[in-house]
Amino acid sequence: MSKEGPNYGGQAQIEGVMFGGKQHTVTAIRRNDDSIEFCYYEKKQKPLFQKLKKIPFVRGLVALIESAGMGSRHMQFASDRYDVDPGTEAEQEESMSKMQMILGVAVIGVLSFLFSKFIFTLVPMFIAEAFSPVFPGKTEQILLESFFKLILLLSYLYLLSLTPLIRRVFEYHGAEHKVINCYEAGLPITVQNVQAQSRLHYRCGSSFILFTVIVGMFIYFLVPTDPLWLRVVNRILLIPVVIGVSFEVLQATNAVRNVPVLRYLGYPGLWLQLLTTKEPKDDQVEVAIASFNKLLEVEKEPASANELYQA
């Protein structure tokens, strides 16, 4: 029987997993002494953001900014502590960079996301423009641009997956999806039941990234590609539009995932997750389960969060 209730989401961290509900987020990481430590962060309900998240095609951008900021806080906790001997954390916190002290971890996370989005949007465009003597037409240029964007994305993810640290993050990403799938299937959340689940999930951010490539291609057909300066301007201005529409497409594919024919609309995103997730080991699944269970505990009794590290 499928589990009815709130939609939980998560993010893989360095040696851990973050899960979030409507008001709370919890990360569990495996320390180098094999213990599990938790980090808690309460979602701040900003009135303006709450209003914007009710507007279709705008809510996606807001949700993404919130996710980038929140995820950066938890990632900072994980990266600072996963390989540090318990008891020496204070020394690590004192070594925080001046940039982090000035801007804050959350702001840096949002700026990093926006910078990467600019790179993945503009670089393929300039590469396609270099082939304009051979492929001068608007349709050819947009198809070529989208092709190079896809190649850049796949190559980047593949090369990342070859590094030992990121591969383990991708394994925790798989563990996160398995826990969510187990919960949504209404099964007891045990290592055995979680490991039996798929490491792919329709609501994954990886699917969203791929949808921005596909959706962007169709939106670009509606605007001019010449001259080059105008193409650059409209690509930049259309970034929030592409993000907003892609978010709605992601939501739609998740809503119809149980409809026999329409479920295939989400398959391209699932295929990309074959790169961004890996099969986790049992001890990684244990960390993901601990994180999820702790989130459920905090949602039931918020006061229990006082015992956790506050991000």
Steps between C-alpha positions, in 0.01 A plus 500: 500500500629842408582736783276807517640812658747783441757479226845472653810591307868479561853569388811288514779647712863405554476174695135562576148589395274797566123459510249782513133533580274803497672685785806298600817358346733244655835367383669187628868437424736214577795627705847349469450310826196328339251696711204686347456871569199715417457858386169688515380810321153650520355630176434869541157578363554833325158658423606619153640160404185328626288718271731450201499122546128500429550651154558244219819552298636724778498247782767289331762774513413578863517134598837466328649801676373373835636154429843633402526712811376233737709227341814712533452528876479124536786441257719734704422296812577172323821617332631652824442192714496173305879446515571693821565325830202550732583764759712717267210667317557838664843530337343434160228760549761764581667438164195607299605708201454878497270471198268269692508732800407800286237350271377202698485137393145521363575803280811331360290195413249710307774695319677176408177363352437815296860506374484136388166568328656785304790277395278214384276744315755718321791267421294265274357806325847632411611154384195475275567849366850385400332253263274768344693501170399135456162511683371859458125442537310581819368145540843352439662735751247425775524126447879522498501717812274252683716210386818661635320590823400136546851377419650751744259392772555126451877539476511712814294251700696204368836654587370593846390141559858379441631681808481283816344772718224590253432136424426448869272807492317340207469179704340698781278659234385149410440425868288814532277396209467146631382624841241730341378220272474265797302756698268578208441127450375479859762246604687485832819699456765235556831451323365192321181672380685816398765311303222324306377836364606682184771761530308720252219744582278724289539812719880498494687820427704313241182457294439872536844580356430290192159657454662845488692383193189364327266781602761763417530366147128551432492844663800615294301437182276790605776763508757618243853361481649786296692714553724330756470773764120462496534126534721545805253743657193286446679186629581683824154652535335166429686312776222556758236418237669170412537417869135581571360297211738208568383486862139474386594223255677314781191532721278381216709190425492411868120543510446261207770245589237236576311553172609217263572711191587839653752354743751483214518880493721484808734234367766738357549642850519151647763403243715795605479375859691192390797739500419703812411205725689182583398190693571570868655266754309389808688736731409793274137394503518491881605867500216593263247316716634669814460841332146430385390356834648798682306736271176316576584526870565873477180559303304316767681668791685817389657541844713192434698709248661682794727199548635525145770720351330816371610607153 
